[in-house]
Amino acid sequence: FPLVRMTENEENMQLAQAYLNQFYSLEIEGNHLVQSKNRSLIDDKIREMQAFFGLTVTGKLDSNTLEIMKTPRCGVPDVGQ
Amino acid sequence: YGYTLPGWRKYNLTYRIINYTPDMARAAVDEAIQEGLEVWSKVTPLKFTKISKGIADIMIAFRTRVHGRCPRYFDGPLGVLGHAFPPGPGLGGDTHFDEDENWTKDGAGFNLFLVAAHEFGHALGLSHSNDQTALMFPNYVSLDPRKYPLSQDDINGIQSIYGGLPKEPAKPKEPTIPHACDPDLTFDAITTFRREVMFFKGRHLWRIYYDITDVEFELIASFWPSLPADLQAAYENPRDKILVFKDENFWMIRGYAVLPDYPKSIHTLGFPGRVKKIDAAVCDKTTRKTYFFVGIWCWRFDEMTQTMDKGFPQRVVKHFPGISIRVDAAFQYKGFFFFSRGSKQFEYDIKTKNITRIMRTNTWFQCKEPKNSSFGFDINKEKAHSGGIKILYHKSLSLFIFGIVHLLKNTSIYQ
Protein backbone atom coordinates (compact mmCIF):
# COMPACT_ATOMS: atom_id res chain seq x y z
CA PHE A 1 0.00 0.00 0.00
CA PRO A 2 2.65 2.63 0.85
CA LEU A 3 4.27 2.07 -2.53
CA VAL A 4 1.00 2.65 -4.38
CA ARG A 5 0.29 5.76 -2.28
CA MET A 6 3.64 7.22 -3.16
CA THR A 7 3.00 6.63 -6.84
CA GLU A 8 -0.32 8.39 -6.73
CA ASN A 9 1.19 11.36 -4.92
CA GLU A 10 3.95 11.47 -7.44
CA GLU A 11 1.50 11.39 -10.27
CA ASN A 12 -0.43 14.21 -8.72
CA MET A 13 2.73 16.19 -8.16
CA GLN A 14 3.75 15.62 -11.77
CA LEU A 15 0.35 16.72 -12.93
CA ALA A 16 0.54 19.77 -10.71
CA GLN A 17 4.01 20.68 -11.90
CA ALA A 18 3.04 20.32 -15.52
CA TYR A 19 -0.09 22.37 -14.93
CA LEU A 20 1.73 25.09 -13.04
CA ASN A 21 4.49 25.13 -15.64
CA GLN A 22 2.03 25.62 -18.42
CA PHE A 23 -0.40 28.01 -16.84
CA TYR A 24 1.44 29.69 -13.97
CA SER A 25 5.00 30.15 -15.29
CA LEU A 26 6.48 27.76 -12.74
CA GLU A 27 9.25 26.45 -14.95
CA ILE A 28 10.33 29.86 -16.19
CA GLU A 29 10.53 31.30 -12.71
CA GLY A 30 11.93 28.21 -10.95
CA ASN A 31 14.55 26.76 -13.23
CA HIS A 32 17.42 28.58 -11.57
CA LEU A 33 16.45 27.75 -7.99
CA VAL A 34 17.76 24.99 -5.74
CA GLN A 35 15.32 22.21 -4.99
CA SER A 36 14.28 23.47 -1.53
CA LYS A 37 13.44 26.88 -2.90
CA ASN A 38 11.75 25.24 -5.86
CA ARG A 39 9.39 23.40 -3.50
CA SER A 40 8.50 26.68 -1.88
CA LEU A 41 7.86 28.22 -5.30
CA ILE A 42 5.54 25.33 -6.18
CA ASP A 43 3.56 25.97 -3.00
CA ASP A 44 3.33 29.64 -3.91
CA LYS A 45 2.15 28.79 -7.40
CA ILE A 46 -0.45 26.41 -5.97
CA ARG A 47 -1.67 29.26 -3.76
CA GLU A 48 -1.79 31.56 -6.76
CA MET A 49 -3.76 29.02 -8.73
CA GLN A 50 -6.12 28.34 -5.83
CA ALA A 51 -6.74 32.05 -5.42
CA PHE A 52 -7.45 32.48 -9.13
CA PHE A 53 -10.05 29.69 -9.09
CA GLY A 54 -11.60 30.82 -5.83
CA LEU A 55 -10.48 27.75 -3.91
CA THR A 56 -9.42 27.73 -0.29
CA VAL A 57 -5.84 28.92 -0.41
CA THR A 58 -3.71 26.26 1.33
CA GLY A 59 -0.69 25.87 -0.92
CA LYS A 60 -1.34 22.13 -0.77
CA LEU A 61 -2.55 19.78 -3.49
CA ASP A 62 -5.95 19.02 -2.03
CA SER A 63 -8.69 17.20 -3.90
CA ASN A 64 -10.46 20.36 -5.05
CA THR A 65 -7.27 21.75 -6.48
CA LEU A 66 -6.49 18.52 -8.28
CA GLU A 67 -10.01 18.35 -9.63
CA ILE A 68 -9.65 21.78 -11.15
CA MET A 69 -6.29 20.83 -12.62
CA LYS A 70 -7.83 17.83 -14.32
CA THR A 71 -10.70 19.78 -15.88
CA PRO A 72 -10.49 20.36 -19.63
CA ARG A 73 -9.48 23.91 -20.29
CA CYS A 74 -7.94 26.50 -22.54
CA GLY A 75 -4.22 26.23 -23.20
CA VAL A 76 -3.50 29.91 -22.67
CA PRO A 77 -1.69 30.60 -19.37
CA ASP A 78 -3.63 32.20 -16.55
CA VAL A 79 -0.64 34.33 -15.57
CA GLY A 80 2.45 35.59 -17.32
CA GLN A 81 0.96 35.47 -20.79
CA TYR B 1 -11.12 40.23 -16.60
CA GLY B 2 -7.69 40.92 -17.99
CA TYR B 3 -6.63 42.32 -21.32
CA THR B 4 -3.62 43.35 -23.31
CA LEU B 5 -3.54 46.72 -25.03
CA PRO B 6 -3.73 48.04 -27.62
CA GLY B 7 -5.57 45.07 -29.12
CA TRP B 8 -6.08 45.24 -32.84
CA ARG B 9 -5.59 48.77 -34.10
CA LYS B 10 -8.53 48.32 -36.43
CA TYR B 11 -12.14 47.26 -36.23
CA ASN B 12 -12.45 45.30 -39.46
CA LEU B 13 -10.75 41.95 -39.03
CA THR B 14 -10.45 38.98 -41.33
CA TYR B 15 -10.48 35.32 -40.43
CA ARG B 16 -9.70 32.19 -42.34
CA ILE B 17 -10.42 28.56 -41.51
CA ILE B 18 -7.34 26.72 -42.67
CA ASN B 19 -8.64 23.20 -42.11
CA TYR B 20 -11.73 21.46 -40.78
CA THR B 21 -12.29 18.83 -38.12
CA PRO B 22 -13.78 15.60 -39.41
CA ASP B 23 -15.94 15.50 -36.28
CA MET B 24 -18.45 17.95 -37.73
CA ALA B 25 -19.90 18.95 -41.07
CA ARG B 26 -18.00 21.81 -42.70
CA ALA B 27 -21.08 23.99 -42.62
CA ALA B 28 -21.44 23.36 -38.88
CA VAL B 29 -17.81 24.37 -38.32
CA ASP B 30 -18.31 27.51 -40.40
CA GLU B 31 -21.38 28.34 -38.38
CA ALA B 32 -19.70 27.70 -35.02
CA ILE B 33 -16.74 29.89 -35.96
CA GLN B 34 -18.89 32.68 -37.30
CA GLU B 35 -21.12 32.64 -34.23
CA GLY B 36 -18.08 32.52 -31.99
CA LEU B 37 -16.89 35.78 -33.54
CA GLU B 38 -20.35 37.36 -33.51
CA VAL B 39 -20.42 36.95 -29.75
CA TRP B 40 -17.83 39.74 -29.64
CA SER B 41 -19.02 41.85 -32.53
CA LYS B 42 -22.40 42.18 -30.82
CA VAL B 43 -20.88 44.30 -28.07
CA THR B 44 -18.06 46.13 -29.88
CA PRO B 45 -17.52 47.99 -33.15
CA LEU B 46 -15.59 44.94 -34.44
CA LYS B 47 -16.57 43.40 -37.76
CA PHE B 48 -15.31 40.07 -39.06
CA THR B 49 -14.94 39.01 -42.65
CA LYS B 50 -14.18 35.48 -43.74
CA ILE B 51 -11.55 34.96 -46.39
CA SER B 52 -10.64 31.68 -48.06
CA LYS B 53 -7.02 32.29 -49.00
CA GLY B 54 -4.07 34.40 -48.00
CA ILE B 55 -3.15 35.64 -44.55
CA ALA B 56 -6.03 36.64 -42.32
CA ASP B 57 -5.78 38.42 -39.01
CA ILE B 58 -7.21 35.35 -37.30
CA MET B 59 -5.98 32.10 -38.81
CA ILE B 60 -8.00 29.16 -37.49
CA ALA B 61 -6.78 25.56 -37.56
CA PHE B 62 -7.37 22.15 -36.00
CA ARG B 63 -4.01 20.69 -34.90
CA THR B 64 -2.63 17.91 -32.70
CA ARG B 65 0.25 17.60 -30.23
CA VAL B 66 3.29 19.67 -31.22
CA HIS B 67 2.25 21.48 -34.39
CA GLY B 68 4.25 23.57 -36.79
CA ARG B 69 6.05 26.55 -35.35
CA CYS B 70 3.44 27.09 -32.68
CA PRO B 71 5.17 27.49 -29.32
CA ARG B 72 2.27 25.76 -27.57
CA TYR B 73 1.33 22.14 -27.95
CA PHE B 74 -1.67 19.95 -27.47
CA ASP B 75 -1.85 16.97 -25.14
CA GLY B 76 -4.17 14.46 -26.77
CA PRO B 77 -7.78 13.95 -25.63
CA LEU B 78 -9.01 16.13 -22.77
CA GLY B 79 -6.66 18.50 -20.96
CA VAL B 80 -6.06 21.45 -23.23
CA LEU B 81 -8.80 22.05 -25.82
CA GLY B 82 -7.50 25.04 -27.71
CA HIS B 83 -5.34 28.12 -27.57
CA ALA B 84 -5.05 31.46 -29.27
CA PHE B 85 -2.58 34.30 -29.46
CA PRO B 86 -3.18 37.93 -28.63
CA PRO B 87 -3.45 40.55 -31.39
CA GLY B 88 -0.33 41.15 -33.40
CA PRO B 89 1.52 40.16 -36.54
CA GLY B 90 2.59 36.58 -37.30
CA LEU B 91 0.97 34.21 -34.83
CA GLY B 92 -0.99 37.09 -33.32
CA GLY B 93 -4.69 36.35 -33.42
CA ASP B 94 -4.18 32.78 -34.58
CA THR B 95 -6.47 30.23 -33.00
CA HIS B 96 -5.89 26.50 -32.77
CA PHE B 97 -8.19 23.72 -31.65
CA ASP B 98 -6.99 20.31 -30.48
CA GLU B 99 -8.08 17.84 -33.14
CA ASP B 100 -7.81 15.02 -30.60
CA GLU B 101 -10.97 16.31 -28.90
CA ASN B 102 -14.43 15.31 -29.95
CA TRP B 103 -15.88 18.49 -31.41
CA THR B 104 -19.61 18.87 -31.62
CA LYS B 105 -22.26 21.44 -32.30
CA ASP B 106 -24.34 20.41 -29.30
CA GLY B 107 -23.77 19.22 -25.76
CA ALA B 108 -21.99 15.87 -26.38
CA GLY B 109 -18.18 16.21 -26.46
CA PHE B 110 -16.86 19.77 -26.58
CA ASN B 111 -19.01 22.43 -28.11
CA LEU B 112 -16.93 24.09 -30.78
CA PHE B 113 -18.90 27.32 -30.63
CA LEU B 114 -18.22 27.81 -26.90
CA VAL B 115 -14.54 26.97 -27.15
CA ALA B 116 -14.14 29.10 -30.27
CA ALA B 117 -15.87 32.06 -28.65
CA HIS B 118 -13.50 31.75 -25.68
CA GLU B 119 -10.41 31.47 -27.88
CA PHE B 120 -11.48 34.42 -30.00
CA GLY B 121 -11.59 36.41 -26.78
CA HIS B 122 -7.84 35.77 -26.54
CA ALA B 123 -7.37 36.51 -30.24
CA LEU B 124 -8.93 39.91 -29.58
CA GLY B 125 -6.76 40.68 -26.58
CA LEU B 126 -8.52 39.30 -23.52
CA SER B 127 -6.75 37.11 -21.00
CA HIS B 128 -8.38 34.75 -18.54
CA SER B 129 -10.91 35.96 -16.05
CA ASN B 130 -11.31 34.52 -12.56
CA ASP B 131 -15.02 35.25 -12.72
CA GLN B 132 -16.53 31.77 -12.91
CA THR B 133 -19.52 33.06 -14.86
CA ALA B 134 -17.31 34.55 -17.55
CA LEU B 135 -16.73 32.96 -20.91
CA MET B 136 -13.08 33.88 -20.38
CA PHE B 137 -12.86 31.65 -17.29
CA PRO B 138 -10.15 29.15 -18.31
CA ASN B 139 -12.01 25.90 -17.66
CA TYR B 140 -14.53 24.42 -20.04
CA VAL B 141 -18.07 24.87 -18.82
CA SER B 142 -20.88 23.30 -20.75
CA LEU B 143 -23.34 26.13 -21.28
CA ASP B 144 -26.51 26.17 -23.28
CA PRO B 145 -25.07 27.22 -26.66
CA ARG B 146 -28.39 28.84 -27.61
CA LYS B 147 -27.92 31.42 -24.87
CA TYR B 148 -25.62 34.39 -25.27
CA PRO B 149 -22.46 33.23 -23.49
CA LEU B 150 -20.86 36.53 -22.48
CA SER B 151 -21.09 37.67 -18.88
CA GLN B 152 -20.93 41.33 -17.93
CA ASP B 153 -17.31 40.69 -16.99
CA ASP B 154 -16.54 39.59 -20.55
CA ILE B 155 -18.35 42.59 -21.99
CA ASN B 156 -16.54 45.00 -19.71
CA GLY B 157 -13.24 43.38 -20.69
CA ILE B 158 -13.68 43.55 -24.44
CA GLN B 159 -15.13 47.06 -24.28
CA SER B 160 -12.05 48.15 -22.32
CA ILE B 161 -10.12 47.48 -25.48
CA TYR B 162 -12.47 48.38 -28.31
CA GLY B 163 -15.22 50.45 -26.76
CA GLY B 164 -18.90 49.72 -27.01
CA LEU B 165 -21.17 49.48 -29.97
CA PRO B 166 -21.19 52.61 -32.09
CA LYS B 167 -24.14 54.79 -31.19
CA GLU B 168 -27.08 54.64 -33.52
CA PRO B 169 -27.32 57.85 -35.45
CA ALA B 170 -29.86 60.06 -33.73
CA LYS B 171 -33.25 59.83 -35.30
CA PRO B 172 -33.94 62.90 -37.35
CA LYS B 173 -36.39 65.11 -35.57
CA GLU B 174 -39.89 65.08 -36.86
CA PRO B 175 -40.07 68.09 -39.10
CA THR B 176 -42.21 70.68 -37.45
CA ILE B 177 -45.24 71.96 -39.22
CA PRO B 178 -45.33 75.74 -39.23
CA HIS B 179 -48.40 77.48 -37.92
CA ALA B 180 -49.73 80.28 -40.04
CA CYS B 181 -50.84 82.33 -37.04
CA ASP B 182 -47.79 81.81 -34.93
CA PRO B 183 -46.89 85.37 -33.89
CA ASP B 184 -43.24 84.46 -34.30
CA LEU B 185 -43.68 83.04 -37.77
CA THR B 186 -40.81 83.78 -40.13
CA PHE B 187 -40.39 82.90 -43.78
CA ASP B 188 -37.48 81.38 -45.65
CA ALA B 189 -38.46 83.02 -48.93
CA ILE B 190 -41.40 84.71 -50.58
CA THR B 191 -42.19 85.20 -54.24
CA THR B 192 -45.04 86.10 -56.47
CA PHE B 193 -45.97 83.57 -59.07
CA ARG B 194 -48.44 84.74 -61.71
CA ARG B 195 -51.43 85.76 -59.64
CA GLU B 196 -50.26 84.18 -56.43
CA VAL B 197 -47.87 84.88 -53.61
CA MET B 198 -45.93 81.93 -52.26
CA PHE B 199 -44.47 81.91 -48.78
CA PHE B 200 -41.83 79.23 -48.25
CA LYS B 201 -41.14 77.76 -44.83
CA GLY B 202 -39.16 74.56 -44.29
CA ARG B 203 -40.78 71.80 -46.32
CA HIS B 204 -43.99 73.78 -46.78
CA LEU B 205 -45.42 76.74 -48.56
CA TRP B 206 -48.53 78.82 -48.30
CA ARG B 207 -50.18 80.20 -51.43
CA ILE B 208 -52.47 83.16 -51.51
CA TYR B 209 -54.28 84.54 -54.54
CA TYR B 210 -54.55 88.16 -55.47
CA ASP B 211 -58.28 88.25 -55.83
CA ILE B 212 -59.52 85.18 -54.05
CA THR B 213 -59.91 85.09 -50.32
CA ASP B 214 -58.27 81.75 -49.94
CA VAL B 215 -54.97 80.39 -48.65
CA GLU B 216 -53.51 76.99 -49.33
CA PHE B 217 -50.91 75.16 -47.32
CA GLU B 218 -48.88 72.58 -49.21
CA LEU B 219 -45.68 70.59 -49.17
CA ILE B 220 -43.12 72.08 -51.54
CA ALA B 221 -42.48 68.54 -52.72
CA SER B 222 -46.07 68.16 -53.80
CA PHE B 223 -45.39 70.76 -56.51
CA TRP B 224 -41.72 70.23 -57.20
CA PRO B 225 -40.46 66.95 -55.78
CA SER B 226 -36.86 67.61 -56.73
CA LEU B 227 -36.55 70.83 -54.76
CA PRO B 228 -34.90 70.78 -51.36
CA ALA B 229 -36.56 72.00 -48.19
CA ASP B 230 -35.43 75.15 -46.39
CA LEU B 231 -35.09 77.33 -49.45
CA GLN B 232 -33.41 80.66 -48.78
CA ALA B 233 -34.62 82.99 -51.51
CA ALA B 234 -37.04 83.06 -54.41
CA TYR B 235 -38.27 85.50 -57.03
CA GLU B 236 -40.38 85.64 -60.15
CA ASN B 237 -38.58 86.87 -63.23
CA PRO B 238 -40.21 88.75 -66.12
CA ARG B 239 -40.21 85.58 -68.23
CA ASP B 240 -42.86 83.79 -66.17
CA LYS B 241 -40.36 81.70 -64.27
CA ILE B 242 -39.46 81.56 -60.63
CA LEU B 243 -35.97 81.07 -59.37
CA VAL B 244 -35.41 79.47 -55.99
CA PHE B 245 -32.13 79.50 -54.10
CA LYS B 246 -30.46 77.36 -51.52
CA ASP B 247 -26.83 77.79 -50.56
CA GLU B 248 -24.77 78.10 -53.73
CA ASN B 249 -27.43 76.58 -55.98
CA PHE B 250 -30.52 77.83 -57.72
CA TRP B 251 -33.30 76.15 -59.63
CA MET B 252 -35.53 77.61 -62.32
CA ILE B 253 -39.20 76.69 -62.31
CA ARG B 254 -41.85 77.11 -64.95
CA GLY B 255 -45.31 76.15 -63.78
CA TYR B 256 -45.09 72.75 -62.15
CA ALA B 257 -41.78 71.86 -63.77
CA VAL B 258 -38.28 72.40 -62.50
CA LEU B 259 -36.34 73.07 -65.68
CA PRO B 260 -33.68 70.58 -66.73
CA ASP B 261 -30.02 71.32 -66.10
CA TYR B 262 -30.77 72.79 -62.69
CA PRO B 263 -29.57 73.40 -60.05
CA LYS B 264 -26.91 75.78 -61.25
CA SER B 265 -24.38 77.70 -59.27
CA ILE B 266 -25.33 81.19 -58.13
CA HIS B 267 -21.93 82.27 -59.41
CA THR B 268 -23.19 81.81 -62.96
CA LEU B 269 -25.37 84.85 -62.23
CA GLY B 270 -22.30 86.94 -61.57
CA PHE B 271 -21.82 86.60 -57.83
CA PRO B 272 -18.25 86.51 -56.60
CA GLY B 273 -16.96 83.32 -55.06
CA ARG B 274 -17.24 84.69 -51.52
CA VAL B 275 -21.02 84.70 -51.77
CA LYS B 276 -22.19 81.37 -50.46
CA LYS B 277 -25.93 81.97 -50.22
CA ILE B 278 -28.63 84.43 -51.04
CA ASP B 279 -30.86 85.69 -48.24
CA ALA B 280 -33.60 87.13 -50.39
CA ALA B 281 -34.41 88.22 -53.93
CA VAL B 282 -37.07 90.36 -55.56
CA CYS B 283 -37.59 91.52 -59.12
CA ASP B 284 -38.92 94.99 -59.81
CA LYS B 285 -41.34 94.26 -62.62
CA THR B 286 -41.30 97.86 -63.78
CA THR B 287 -37.58 98.15 -64.30
CA ARG B 288 -36.92 94.42 -64.82
CA LYS B 289 -34.15 94.62 -62.31
CA THR B 290 -33.72 91.97 -59.64
CA TYR B 291 -32.30 92.76 -56.24
CA PHE B 292 -30.38 90.07 -54.40
CA PHE B 293 -29.83 90.49 -50.67
CA VAL B 294 -26.76 88.97 -49.04
CA GLY B 295 -26.25 90.07 -45.45
CA ILE B 296 -26.07 93.86 -45.36
CA TRP B 297 -25.34 94.01 -49.10
CA CYS B 298 -27.52 93.98 -52.16
CA TRP B 299 -26.74 93.25 -55.79
CA ARG B 300 -28.82 94.35 -58.76
CA PHE B 301 -29.27 92.03 -61.70
CA ASP B 302 -30.51 93.17 -65.11
CA GLU B 303 -33.01 90.60 -66.34
CA MET B 304 -32.76 91.89 -69.89
CA THR B 305 -29.01 91.60 -70.24
CA GLN B 306 -28.71 88.80 -67.64
CA THR B 307 -25.78 90.59 -66.02
CA MET B 308 -25.08 92.21 -62.69
CA ASP B 309 -25.32 95.97 -62.73
CA LYS B 310 -22.16 97.89 -62.15
CA GLY B 311 -21.84 99.81 -58.92
CA PHE B 312 -23.11 96.86 -56.87
CA PRO B 313 -23.03 95.47 -54.31
CA GLN B 314 -24.29 98.36 -52.27
CA ARG B 315 -25.29 98.46 -48.66
CA VAL B 316 -28.97 97.61 -48.40
CA VAL B 317 -29.59 100.68 -46.28
CA LYS B 318 -27.99 102.88 -48.89
CA HIS B 319 -30.13 101.66 -51.75
CA PHE B 320 -33.27 101.20 -49.66
CA PRO B 321 -33.13 103.91 -47.02
CA GLY B 322 -34.86 102.73 -43.85
CA ILE B 323 -34.06 99.06 -44.44
CA SER B 324 -31.11 98.70 -42.12
CA ILE B 325 -31.76 95.03 -41.58
CA ARG B 326 -30.66 91.74 -42.98
CA VAL B 327 -33.54 90.67 -45.16
CA ASP B 328 -35.04 87.18 -44.78
CA ALA B 329 -37.42 87.39 -47.71
CA ALA B 330 -38.68 89.96 -50.19
CA PHE B 331 -41.31 90.23 -52.87
CA GLN B 332 -43.16 92.85 -54.87
CA TYR B 333 -46.86 93.23 -54.57
CA LYS B 334 -48.92 95.90 -56.26
CA GLY B 335 -45.91 98.11 -56.80
CA PHE B 336 -44.60 97.89 -53.24
CA PHE B 337 -41.66 95.89 -52.02
CA PHE B 338 -42.24 93.86 -48.89
CA PHE B 339 -39.18 93.01 -46.83
CA SER B 340 -39.37 90.38 -44.08
CA ARG B 341 -37.07 90.13 -41.14
CA GLY B 342 -38.01 87.75 -38.34
CA SER B 343 -41.69 88.13 -37.63
CA LYS B 344 -41.76 91.71 -38.94
CA GLN B 345 -42.54 92.87 -42.40
CA PHE B 346 -41.88 96.27 -43.98
CA GLU B 347 -43.96 97.61 -46.80
CA TYR B 348 -41.64 99.77 -48.88
CA ASP B 349 -42.46 102.34 -51.52
CA ILE B 350 -39.68 102.01 -54.07
CA LYS B 351 -40.57 105.32 -55.72
CA THR B 352 -40.42 107.47 -52.64
CA LYS B 353 -37.86 105.14 -51.04
CA ASN B 354 -39.39 104.89 -47.64
CA ILE B 355 -41.21 102.45 -45.40
CA THR B 356 -44.94 102.85 -45.64
CA ARG B 357 -46.02 100.18 -43.16
CA ILE B 358 -44.65 97.73 -40.63
CA MET B 359 -46.64 94.62 -39.85
CA ARG B 360 -46.36 91.01 -38.86
CA THR B 361 -45.25 88.59 -41.53
CA ASN B 362 -48.40 86.53 -41.19
CA THR B 363 -50.71 89.50 -41.72
CA TRP B 364 -51.33 87.94 -45.12
CA PHE B 365 -53.14 85.05 -43.53
CA GLN B 366 -55.72 87.20 -41.81
CA CYS B 367 -55.29 85.64 -38.41
CA LYS B 368 -58.02 86.80 -36.09
CA GLU B 369 -56.14 86.04 -32.92
CA PRO B 370 -52.50 85.41 -33.59
CA LYS B 371 -51.42 82.63 -31.28
CA ASN B 372 -49.45 79.44 -31.18
CA SER B 373 -52.01 77.39 -32.90
CA SER B 374 -53.41 77.01 -36.32
CA PHE B 375 -56.47 78.94 -37.24
CA GLY B 376 -59.50 78.21 -39.28
CA PHE B 377 -57.93 75.27 -41.02
CA ASP B 378 -56.32 72.08 -40.02
CA ILE B 379 -52.70 72.34 -41.00
CA ASN B 380 -51.96 68.86 -39.79
CA LYS B 381 -53.58 67.58 -42.91
CA GLU B 382 -50.83 69.40 -44.78
CA LYS B 383 -53.34 70.92 -47.14
CA ALA B 384 -55.98 73.27 -45.98
CA HIS B 385 -57.94 76.28 -46.88
CA SER B 386 -58.65 79.28 -44.75
CA GLY B 387 -61.88 81.10 -45.00
CA GLY B 388 -62.22 84.73 -45.90
CA ILE B 389 -58.71 85.98 -46.36
CA LYS B 390 -58.50 89.63 -47.11
CA ILE B 391 -55.43 91.11 -48.62
CA LEU B 392 -53.88 94.06 -46.91
CA TYR B 393 -55.18 96.56 -49.34
CA HIS B 394 -58.69 96.16 -48.13
CA LYS B 395 -59.24 99.31 -46.27
CA SER B 396 -59.24 99.12 -42.60
CA LEU B 397 -59.14 102.38 -40.78
CA SER B 398 -57.81 100.92 -37.58
CA LEU B 399 -55.07 99.08 -39.41
CA PHE B 400 -54.16 102.21 -41.28
CA ILE B 401 -53.83 104.22 -38.07
CA PHE B 402 -51.89 101.39 -36.50
CA GLY B 403 -49.55 101.40 -39.45
CA ILE B 404 -48.98 105.16 -39.36
CA VAL B 405 -48.18 105.05 -35.66
CA HIS B 406 -45.71 102.25 -36.17
CA LEU B 407 -44.25 103.92 -39.17
CA LEU B 408 -43.51 107.08 -37.23
CA LYS B 409 -42.29 105.10 -34.28
CA ASN B 410 -39.99 102.80 -36.19
CA THR B 411 -38.70 105.06 -38.88
CA SER B 412 -36.53 106.70 -36.29
CA ILE B 413 -35.34 103.31 -35.05
CA TYR B 414 -34.39 101.93 -38.42
CA GLN B 415 -32.74 104.96 -39.85
JSON list of C-alpha atoms in Angstrom, two decimals, chain A residues 18-19 21-24 49 51-55 67-81, chain B residues 4 72-73 75 78-86 110 118-119 122 126-130 132 137-140:
[
{"chain": "A", "resi": 18, "resn": "ALA", "atom": "CA", "xyz": [3.04, 20.32, -15.52]},
{"chain": "A", "resi": 19, "resn": "TYR", "atom": "CA", "xyz": [-0.09, 22.37, -14.93]},
{"chain": "A", "resi": 21, "resn": "ASN", "atom": "CA", "xyz": [4.49, 25.13, -15.64]},
{"chain": "A", "resi": 22, "resn": "GLN", "atom": "CA", "xyz": [2.03, 25.62, -18.42]},
{"chain": "A", "resi": 23, "resn": "PHE", "atom": "CA", "xyz": [-0.40, 28.01, -16.84]},
{"chain": "A", "resi": 24, "resn": "TYR", "atom": "CA", "xyz": [1.44, 29.69, -13.97]},
{"chain": "A", "resi": 49, "resn": "MET", "atom": "CA", "xyz": [-3.76, 29.02, -8.73]},
{"chain": "A", "resi": 51, "resn": "ALA", "atom": "CA", "xyz": [-6.74, 32.05, -5.42]},
{"chain": "A", "resi": 52, "resn": "PHE", "atom": "CA", "xyz": [-7.45, 32.48, -9.13]},
{"chain": "A", "resi": 53, "resn": "PHE", "atom": "CA", "xyz": [-10.05, 29.69, -9.09]},
{"chain": "A", "resi": 54, "resn": "GLY", "atom": "CA", "xyz": [-11.60, 30.82, -5.83]},
{"chain": "A", "resi": 55, "resn": "LEU", "atom": "CA", "xyz": [-10.48, 27.75, -3.91]},
{"chain": "A", "resi": 67, "resn": "GLU", "atom": "CA", "xyz": [-10.01, 18.35, -9.63]},
{"chain": "A", "resi": 68, "resn": "ILE", "atom": "CA", "xyz": [-9.65, 21.78, -11.15]},
{"chain": "A", "resi": 69, "resn": "MET", "atom": "CA", "xyz": [-6.29, 20.83, -12.62]},
{"chain": "A", "resi": 70, "resn": "LYS", "atom": "CA", "xyz": [-7.83, 17.83, -14.32]},
{"chain": "A", "resi": 71, "resn": "THR", "atom": "CA", "xyz": [-10.70, 19.78, -15.88]},
{"chain": "A", "resi": 72, "resn": "PRO", "atom": "CA", "xyz": [-10.49, 20.36, -19.63]},
{"chain": "A", "resi": 73, "resn": "ARG", "atom": "CA", "xyz": [-9.48, 23.91, -20.29]},
{"chain": "A", "resi": 74, "resn": "CYS", "atom": "CA", "xyz": [-7.94, 26.50, -22.54]},
{"chain": "A", "resi": 75, "resn": "GLY", "atom": "CA", "xyz": [-4.22, 26.23, -23.20]},
{"chain": "A", "resi": 76, "resn": "VAL", "atom": "CA", "xyz": [-3.50, 29.91, -22.67]},
{"chain": "A", "resi": 77, "resn": "PRO", "atom": "CA", "xyz": [-1.69, 30.60, -19.37]},
{"chain": "A", "resi": 78, "resn": "ASP", "atom": "CA", "xyz": [-3.63, 32.20, -16.55]},
{"chain": "A", "resi": 79, "resn": "VAL", "atom": "CA", "xyz": [-0.64, 34.33, -15.57]},
{"chain": "A", "resi": 80, "resn": "GLY", "atom": "CA", "xyz": [2.45, 35.59, -17.32]},
{"chain": "A", "resi": 81, "resn": "GLN", "atom": "CA", "xyz": [0.96, 35.47, -20.79]},
{"chain": "B", "resi": 4, "resn": "THR", "atom": "CA", "xyz": [-3.62, 43.35, -23.31]},
{"chain": "B", "resi": 72, "resn": "ARG", "atom": "CA", "xyz": [2.27, 25.76, -27.57]},
{"chain": "B", "resi": 73, "resn": "TYR", "atom": "CA", "xyz": [1.33, 22.14, -27.95]},
{"chain": "B", "resi": 75, "resn": "ASP", "atom": "CA", "xyz": [-1.85, 16.97, -25.14]},
{"chain": "B", "resi": 78, "resn": "LEU", "atom": "CA", "xyz": [-9.01, 16.13, -22.77]},
{"chain": "B", "resi": 79, "resn": "GLY", "atom": "CA", "xyz": [-6.66, 18.50, -20.96]},
{"chain": "B", "resi": 80, "resn": "VAL", "atom": "CA", "xyz": [-6.06, 21.45, -23.23]},
{"chain": "B", "resi": 81, "resn": "LEU", "atom": "CA", "xyz": [-8.80, 22.05, -25.82]},
{"chain": "B", "resi": 82, "resn": "GLY", "atom": "CA", "xyz": [-7.50, 25.04, -27.71]},
{"chain": "B", "resi": 83, "resn": "HIS", "atom": "CA", "xyz": [-5.34, 28.12, -27.57]},
{"chain": "B", "resi": 84, "resn": "ALA", "atom": "CA", "xyz": [-5.05, 31.46, -29.27]},
{"chain": "B", "resi": 85, "resn": "PHE", "atom": "CA", "xyz": [-2.58, 34.30, -29.46]},
{"chain": "B", "resi": 86, "resn": "PRO", "atom": "CA", "xyz": [-3.18, 37.93, -28.63]},
{"chain": "B", "resi": 110, "resn": "PHE", "atom": "CA", "xyz": [-16.86, 19.77, -26.58]},
{"chain": "B", "resi": 118, "resn": "HIS", "atom": "CA", "xyz": [-13.50, 31.75, -25.68]},
{"chain": "B", "resi": 119, "resn": "GLU", "atom": "CA", "xyz": [-10.41, 31.47, -27.88]},
{"chain": "B", "resi": 122, "resn": "HIS", "atom": "CA", "xyz": [-7.84, 35.77, -26.54]},
{"chain": "B", "resi": 126, "resn": "LEU", "atom": "CA", "xyz": [-8.52, 39.30, -23.52]},
{"chain": "B", "resi": 127, "resn": "SER", "atom": "CA", "xyz": [-6.75, 37.11, -21.00]},
{"chain": "B", "resi": 128, "resn": "HIS", "atom": "CA", "xyz": [-8.38, 34.75, -18.54]},
{"chain": "B", "resi": 129, "resn": "SER", "atom": "CA", "xyz": [-10.91, 35.96, -16.05]},
{"chain": "B", "resi": 130, "resn": "ASN", "atom": "CA", "xyz": [-11.31, 34.52, -12.56]},
{"chain": "B", "resi": 132, "resn": "GLN", "atom": "CA", "xyz": [-16.53, 31.77, -12.91]},
{"chain": "B", "resi": 137, "resn": "PHE", "atom": "CA", "xyz": [-12.86, 31.65, -17.29]},
{"chain": "B", "resi": 138, "resn": "PRO", "atom": "CA", "xyz": [-10.15, 29.15, -18.31]},
{"chain": "B", "resi": 139, "resn": "ASN", "atom": "CA", "xyz": [-12.01, 25.90, -17.66]},
{"chain": "B", "resi": 140, "resn": "TYR", "atom": "CA", "xyz": [-14.53, 24.42, -20.04]}
]
